[in-house]
Coordinates of C-alpha atoms and ligand atoms in Angstrom, one line a residue:
M215 CA 15.1 -0.7 -28.4
K216 CA 13.1 -3.6 -27.0
N217 CA 9.9 -4.4 -28.9
I218 CA 7.1 -5.3 -26.5
S219 CA 3.8 -7.2 -26.8
I220 CA 1.3 -6.9 -24.0
L221 CA -1.3 -9.6 -23.5
G222 CA -3.9 -8.2 -21.2
S223 CA -3.1 -4.5 -21.8
T224 CA -6.2 -3.0 -20.2
G225 CA -5.9 -4.9 -16.9
S226 CA -4.0 -3.5 -13.9
I227 CA -0.6 -5.0 -14.9
G228 CA -1.1 -4.0 -18.6
V229 CA -1.9 -0.4 -17.7
S230 CA 1.1 -0.1 -15.3
T231 CA 3.4 -1.6 -17.9
L232 CA 2.3 1.0 -20.5
E233 CA 2.8 3.7 -17.9
I234 CA 6.4 2.6 -17.4
I235 CA 7.0 2.2 -21.2
S236 CA 5.7 5.8 -21.7
Q237 CA 8.5 7.0 -19.5
F238 CA 11.2 5.3 -21.6
P239 CA 10.3 5.8 -25.2
D240 CA 14.0 5.3 -26.2
R241 CA 14.1 1.9 -24.6
Y242 CA 10.7 0.3 -25.4
R243 CA 8.4 0.2 -28.3
V244 CA 4.9 -1.3 -28.1
V245 CA 4.3 -3.6 -31.1
A246 CA 1.3 -5.5 -30.0
L247 CA -1.6 -5.1 -27.6
S248 CA -4.2 -7.7 -26.7
A249 CA -7.2 -7.1 -24.4
G250 CA -10.4 -8.6 -23.2
R251 CA -13.5 -6.5 -23.2
C252 CA -12.4 -2.9 -22.5
L253 CA -12.7 -1.6 -26.0
D254 CA -12.6 2.1 -25.2
L255 CA -9.4 1.8 -23.1
L256 CA -7.8 -0.4 -25.7
A257 CA -8.6 2.1 -28.5
R258 CA -7.1 4.9 -26.4
Q259 CA -4.0 2.8 -25.8
V260 CA -3.7 2.1 -29.6
R261 CA -3.9 5.8 -30.4
R262 CA -1.2 6.6 -27.8
F263 CA 1.2 3.8 -28.3
K264 CA 0.7 3.0 -32.0
P265 CA 1.2 -0.8 -32.0
E266 CA 1.3 -2.6 -35.3
I267 CA -1.3 -5.2 -34.3
V268 CA -4.1 -5.3 -31.7
S269 CA -6.3 -8.2 -30.6
I270 CA -9.6 -8.4 -28.8
A271 CA -10.9 -11.5 -27.0
D272 CA -14.3 -11.7 -28.7
P273 CA -14.4 -11.7 -32.5
Q274 CA -17.9 -10.0 -32.3
D275 CA -16.2 -6.9 -30.9
V276 CA -14.1 -6.4 -34.0
P277 CA -16.5 -4.1 -35.8
A278 CA -16.9 -1.9 -32.8
L279 CA -13.1 -1.7 -32.3
Q280 CA -12.7 -0.9 -36.1
Q281 CA -15.1 1.9 -35.6
L282 CA -13.2 3.3 -32.6
L283 CA -10.0 3.1 -34.6
S284 CA -11.2 4.3 -38.0
G285 CA -8.4 6.2 -39.7
Y286 CA -5.7 4.4 -37.7
D287 CA -3.2 2.1 -39.4
V288 CA -3.3 -1.0 -37.2
E289 CA -4.1 -4.7 -37.9
I290 CA -7.1 -5.8 -35.8
V291 CA -7.4 -9.5 -34.9
A292 CA -9.5 -11.4 -32.4
G293 CA -9.9 -14.5 -30.2
V294 CA -7.2 -17.0 -29.1
E295 CA -5.7 -16.8 -32.6
G296 CA -5.5 -13.1 -32.3
A297 CA -3.8 -13.2 -28.9
I298 CA -1.3 -15.8 -30.4
G299 CA -0.7 -13.4 -33.3
C300 CA 0.2 -10.7 -30.8
A301 CA 2.4 -13.1 -28.8
T302 CA 4.4 -14.3 -31.7
H303 CA 4.7 -11.2 -33.9
P304 CA 8.1 -11.5 -35.6
V305 CA 9.6 -8.2 -34.4
V306 CA 8.6 -8.7 -30.7
S307 CA 11.4 -9.7 -28.4
M308 CA 9.5 -9.6 -25.0
V309 CA 5.9 -10.6 -24.2
V310 CA 4.3 -9.3 -21.0
S311 CA 1.8 -12.0 -20.2
A312 CA -0.9 -10.4 -18.1
I313 CA -4.1 -12.0 -19.2
V314 CA -6.1 -13.0 -16.1
G315 CA -6.7 -16.8 -15.5
A316 CA -6.1 -19.9 -17.5
A317 CA -6.9 -18.0 -20.7
G318 CA -3.3 -16.8 -20.7
L319 CA -1.7 -20.2 -21.1
V320 CA -2.0 -20.9 -24.9
P321 CA -0.7 -17.5 -26.1
T322 CA 2.1 -17.5 -23.5
L323 CA 3.2 -20.9 -24.6
A324 CA 3.1 -19.8 -28.2
A325 CA 5.3 -16.8 -27.4
I326 CA 7.8 -19.1 -25.6
K327 CA 8.0 -21.5 -28.5
S328 CA 8.6 -18.6 -31.0
G329 CA 11.6 -17.5 -28.9
K330 CA 10.2 -14.5 -27.0
D331 CA 11.4 -13.6 -23.5
I332 CA 8.4 -13.6 -21.1
A333 CA 7.6 -11.2 -18.3
L334 CA 5.1 -13.4 -16.6
A335 CA 2.3 -11.8 -14.6
N336 CA -0.2 -14.6 -15.3
K337 CA 0.4 -17.1 -12.5
E338 CA -2.3 -19.5 -13.8
T339 CA 0.1 -20.4 -16.7
L340 CA 2.5 -22.1 -14.3
V341 CA -0.2 -23.3 -12.0
T342 CA -2.0 -25.2 -14.7
A343 CA 0.9 -26.2 -17.0
G344 CA 4.1 -25.7 -15.0
A345 CA 6.0 -28.7 -16.4
L346 CA 5.0 -28.0 -20.0
V347 CA 5.9 -24.3 -19.7
M348 CA 9.2 -24.8 -18.0
D349 CA 10.2 -27.5 -20.6
A350 CA 9.3 -25.1 -23.4
V351 CA 11.3 -22.3 -21.8
K352 CA 14.3 -24.6 -21.6
Q353 CA 13.9 -25.9 -25.2
A354 CA 13.5 -22.4 -26.6
G355 CA 16.3 -20.9 -24.4
V356 CA 14.2 -17.8 -23.5
Q357 CA 14.2 -15.8 -20.3
L358 CA 11.1 -16.2 -18.1
L359 CA 11.0 -13.2 -15.7
P360 CA 8.4 -13.2 -13.0
V361 CA 6.3 -10.1 -12.5
D362 CA 4.4 -11.3 -9.4
S363 CA 6.0 -9.2 -6.7
E364 CA 6.8 -12.2 -4.5
H365 CA 8.5 -14.1 -7.3
S366 CA 10.3 -11.0 -8.5
A367 CA 11.6 -10.7 -4.9
I368 CA 12.8 -14.3 -4.8
Y369 CA 14.3 -14.0 -8.3
Q370 CA 16.3 -11.0 -7.1
S371 CA 17.2 -12.7 -3.8
L372 CA 18.5 -15.8 -5.7
S373 CA 20.6 -13.7 -8.0
G374 CA 24.3 -14.4 -7.5
H375 CA 23.7 -17.6 -5.4
R376 CA 23.9 -21.3 -6.2
P377 CA 20.5 -23.2 -6.3
Q378 CA 22.0 -26.0 -4.2
D379 CA 22.6 -23.5 -1.3
V380 CA 18.9 -22.7 -1.0
R381 CA 17.2 -24.1 2.1
K382 CA 13.9 -22.4 1.8
L383 CA 11.8 -19.9 -0.1
I384 CA 9.7 -17.7 2.1
L385 CA 6.7 -16.0 0.4
T386 CA 5.2 -13.1 2.2
A387 CA 1.4 -12.5 2.2
S388 CA -0.5 -9.4 3.3
G389 CA -3.2 -11.7 4.7
G390 CA -5.8 -9.7 2.8
P391 CA -8.6 -7.6 4.4
F392 CA -9.9 -10.4 6.7
R393 CA -6.6 -11.3 8.4
E394 CA -8.0 -10.4 11.8
H395 CA -11.5 -11.8 11.2
S396 CA -12.8 -14.7 13.2
L397 CA -14.3 -17.7 11.3
E398 CA -17.8 -16.4 12.5
Q399 CA -17.1 -13.0 11.0
L400 CA -15.9 -14.5 7.8
R401 CA -19.3 -16.0 7.4
H402 CA -20.9 -12.6 6.9
V403 CA -18.3 -10.7 4.9
T404 CA -19.7 -8.8 1.8
L405 CA -18.4 -8.6 -1.7
E406 CA -17.5 -4.9 -1.1
Q407 CA -15.4 -5.8 1.9
A408 CA -13.6 -8.5 0.0
L409 CA -12.8 -6.1 -2.8
A410 CA -11.1 -3.6 -0.5
H411 CA -7.5 -4.8 -0.3
P412 CA -5.5 -3.0 2.3
N413 CA -2.2 -2.6 0.4
W414 CA -2.3 -3.5 -3.3
A415 CA -4.5 -2.1 -6.1
M416 CA -5.3 -5.1 -8.3
G417 CA -8.0 -6.5 -10.5
D418 CA -11.2 -8.0 -9.0
K419 CA -10.2 -11.7 -9.4
I420 CA -6.8 -11.4 -7.7
T421 CA -8.2 -9.2 -5.0
I422 CA -10.7 -11.9 -4.0
D423 CA -7.9 -14.5 -4.3
S424 CA -6.0 -12.4 -1.8
A425 CA -8.9 -12.2 0.6
T426 CA -9.2 -16.1 0.6
M427 CA -5.4 -16.5 0.4
M428 CA -5.9 -18.7 -2.7
N429 CA -3.6 -16.1 -4.3
K430 CA -0.8 -17.2 -2.0
G431 CA -1.6 -20.9 -2.7
L432 CA -1.3 -20.3 -6.4
E433 CA 1.9 -18.4 -5.8
V434 CA 3.3 -21.4 -3.9
I435 CA 2.7 -23.5 -7.0
E436 CA 4.1 -20.8 -9.2
A437 CA 7.3 -20.7 -7.1
Y438 CA 7.6 -24.5 -7.2
W439 CA 7.8 -24.4 -11.0
L440 CA 9.8 -21.2 -11.4
F441 CA 12.5 -22.0 -8.9
Q442 CA 12.3 -25.8 -8.8
V443 CA 12.2 -26.0 -5.0
P444 CA 10.2 -28.8 -3.3
A445 CA 6.8 -27.7 -1.8
K446 CA 7.9 -28.5 1.7
Q447 CA 10.7 -26.0 1.3
I448 CA 8.3 -23.2 0.4
D449 CA 6.9 -21.3 3.4
V450 CA 4.4 -18.5 3.7
H451 CA 4.7 -15.7 6.3
V452 CA 1.9 -13.3 6.8
H453 CA 3.4 -9.8 6.7
P454 CA 0.6 -7.2 6.7
Q455 CA 2.8 -4.3 5.8
S456 CA 3.7 -5.7 2.4
I457 CA 7.2 -4.2 2.5
V458 CA 9.3 -7.4 2.5
H459 CA 8.2 -8.8 -0.8
S460 CA 9.7 -12.3 -0.2
M461 CA 12.9 -13.9 1.0
V462 CA 15.3 -16.8 0.4
E463 CA 16.9 -18.7 3.3
Y464 CA 20.3 -20.3 2.6
V465 CA 22.0 -23.3 4.2
D466 CA 24.3 -21.1 6.3
G467 CA 21.3 -19.4 7.9
S468 CA 21.5 -16.2 5.8
V469 CA 18.2 -14.8 4.7
V470 CA 18.2 -12.6 1.6
A471 CA 15.1 -10.4 1.1
Q472 CA 13.9 -7.8 -1.4
L473 CA 12.0 -4.8 0.1
G474 CA 10.1 -1.9 -1.4
V475 CA 6.9 0.1 -1.3
P476 CA 4.0 -2.1 -2.5
D477 CA 3.7 -0.9 -6.1
M478 CA 3.6 -3.4 -9.0
K479 CA 5.6 -1.0 -11.2
T480 CA 8.8 -2.1 -9.4
P481 CA 8.5 -5.8 -10.4
I482 CA 7.2 -4.9 -13.8
A483 CA 10.2 -2.6 -14.5
Y484 CA 12.6 -5.2 -13.1
A485 CA 11.3 -7.7 -15.6
L486 CA 11.2 -5.3 -18.5
A487 CA 14.8 -4.0 -17.9
W488 CA 16.5 -7.2 -16.6
P489 CA 19.4 -7.5 -16.2
E490 CA 19.5 -3.7 -15.9
R491 CA 17.4 -1.5 -13.7
I492 CA 15.5 1.6 -14.8
P493 CA 14.7 4.6 -12.6
L494 CA 11.1 4.9 -11.5
S495 CA 9.6 8.0 -9.9
L496 CA 8.0 6.1 -6.9
S497 CA 8.3 7.5 -3.4
P498 CA 11.3 5.7 -1.9
L499 CA 10.9 3.2 0.9
D500 CA 11.6 4.9 4.2
L501 CA 12.1 2.2 6.8
C502 CA 12.6 4.8 9.5
T503 CA 8.9 5.9 9.1
A504 CA 7.5 2.6 8.0
G505 CA 6.7 1.5 11.5
S506 CA 7.1 -2.1 12.7
L507 CA 7.3 -5.0 10.2
T508 CA 5.5 -8.0 11.6
F509 CA 5.4 -11.7 10.5
S510 CA 3.2 -14.6 11.5
R511 CA 2.2 -18.0 10.3
P512 CA -0.9 -18.2 8.1
D513 CA -4.1 -19.6 9.8
M514 CA -5.0 -22.6 7.5
Q515 CA -8.3 -23.1 9.4
K516 CA -9.5 -19.6 8.5
F517 CA -8.0 -19.6 5.1
P518 CA -8.3 -23.3 3.9
C519 CA -7.6 -22.2 0.2
L520 CA -3.9 -22.0 1.0
Q521 CA -3.9 -25.6 2.3
L522 CA -5.9 -26.8 -0.7
A523 CA -3.3 -25.4 -2.9
Y524 CA -0.5 -27.1 -1.0
D525 CA -2.5 -30.3 -1.2
A526 CA -3.1 -29.9 -5.0
L527 CA 0.6 -29.3 -5.5
Q528 CA 1.4 -32.5 -3.5
A529 CA -1.1 -34.5 -5.5
G530 CA 0.4 -33.2 -8.7
G531 CA -0.8 -34.1 -12.3
S532 CA -4.2 -32.7 -13.0
A533 CA -5.0 -31.5 -9.4
P534 CA -3.6 -27.9 -9.7
I535 CA -5.6 -27.5 -13.0
V536 CA -8.8 -28.5 -11.2
L537 CA -7.9 -26.3 -8.2
N538 CA -7.4 -23.3 -10.5
A539 CA -10.4 -23.9 -12.7
A540 CA -12.7 -24.4 -9.7
N541 CA -11.3 -21.3 -8.1
E542 CA -11.9 -19.2 -11.2
V543 CA -15.6 -20.4 -11.4
V544 CA -16.3 -19.8 -7.7
V545 CA -14.7 -16.4 -7.6
D546 CA -16.8 -15.4 -10.6
S547 CA -19.9 -16.6 -8.7
F548 CA -18.9 -14.7 -5.6
L549 CA -18.3 -11.6 -7.7
K550 CA -21.8 -12.0 -9.1
Q551 CA -23.0 -12.5 -5.5
K552 CA -24.4 -16.0 -6.1
I553 CA -22.4 -17.6 -3.3
Q554 CA -21.0 -16.6 0.1
F555 CA -17.4 -16.0 1.0
L556 CA -16.9 -19.2 2.9
D557 CA -18.5 -21.2 0.0
I558 CA -15.4 -20.4 -2.1
A559 CA -13.1 -22.8 -0.3
K560 CA -15.9 -25.2 0.5
I561 CA -16.8 -25.7 -3.2
I562 CA -13.2 -26.0 -4.4
R563 CA -12.7 -28.7 -1.8
Q564 CA -15.8 -30.6 -2.9
V565 CA -14.7 -30.4 -6.5
L566 CA -11.1 -31.6 -5.7
E567 CA -12.4 -34.4 -3.5
Q568 CA -14.4 -35.8 -6.5
H569 CA -11.5 -35.5 -8.9
V570 CA -9.3 -38.5 -9.7
V571 CA -5.8 -37.2 -10.3
E572 CA -4.5 -38.0 -13.8
R573 CA -1.2 -37.4 -15.6
V574 CA -0.9 -34.3 -17.8
E575 CA 1.0 -34.8 -21.0
S576 CA 0.0 -31.9 -23.3
V577 CA -1.7 -28.5 -23.5
D578 CA -4.8 -30.3 -24.8
D579 CA -4.9 -32.3 -21.5
V580 CA -4.6 -29.1 -19.5
L581 CA -7.5 -27.5 -21.5
A582 CA -9.6 -30.7 -21.1
Y583 CA -9.2 -30.9 -17.4
D584 CA -9.7 -27.2 -17.0
H585 CA -13.0 -27.4 -19.1
Q586 CA -14.3 -30.5 -17.1
A587 CA -13.5 -28.9 -13.8
R588 CA -15.4 -25.7 -14.7
I589 CA -18.5 -27.8 -15.5
K590 CA -18.1 -29.9 -12.3
T591 CA -17.8 -26.7 -10.3
Q592 CA -20.9 -25.2 -11.8
E593 CA -22.8 -28.4 -11.0
Q594 CA -21.5 -28.3 -7.4
I595 CA -22.6 -24.7 -7.0
A596 CA -26.0 -25.7 -8.3
R597 CA -26.2 -28.7 -5.9
N598 CA -25.3 -26.6 -2.9
S599 CA -27.8 -23.8 -3.5
Ligands
MG774 MG1 1.8 -11.7 -5.7

């Protein structure tokens, strides 16, 4: 029996994780759930999965949650401390880290340091603090299993091979809903159009990141840390069908890929069950009816966020933290319809251009650069409007 803690249980990954767990009650037990603002859904999850501890982001929501769970024997905690409590609960052996954004960093790092294996869906953890997190993973001797579909694909494609034989990692990208748009058309896209992803059902933030291709940029940085491969050996191929989830090219010219229907339950189940596999009831991939699979290079002119991410990775130090924080702020502004679609990349670029890259030595540094960058980005948005 594996005891599981889920950080971000009411988000898209959290809900899918619980769906899988519910099918394997003999293998997995939910010990801790941590969520943001969706109190009703969290309360339903608590009643169904009976965790020992549950955490909510805002301490002010505790009384409302207590009310919803009156009569249930569960410890209710809140805030960052609450999330850490869920992440480090003594009986937990694996933490599913699925909080959206930089907020996932502190509890995930706490989980690693207390010896928990991590199923990592929060890419911002590695984008903002890759060196610190990978050091902690090494020190603690825990498993870090990627849940991001591309990184799960690469992890699977690397399995059984020597790292020194890798020539290239190839991340695939759907290209999002605006893949065929001209720059002029991109000027006029609406929030509704940006939220309509062609292949994957995901949360709002990551759906916008997919539309700008910042998601792929963050994934390049994530891959750099996870697999310790230099940035110039990480390529992106646009593959609109989202069937090849990513590939590894070896020195002898062999390319090993992982394929499947685009459903996040596959990489989640892989991380939960590793090194085993558990049977899922998804409709199988039928390549004979899938049609053609196409690949092309990304257009960095139309999707400058991808280039900004490569540049931030190259600059190193505090640059990826600033990239990520600026992105979170501008995406939030776009979701609130305060800025236009093309402003997203423009403002991130402006914030990065003003930033003097510094060394990052600690989590406090990460949080400080993150905080400063959010303020700078708000100021930049105000200046532009
Ligand atoms: Mg992905």
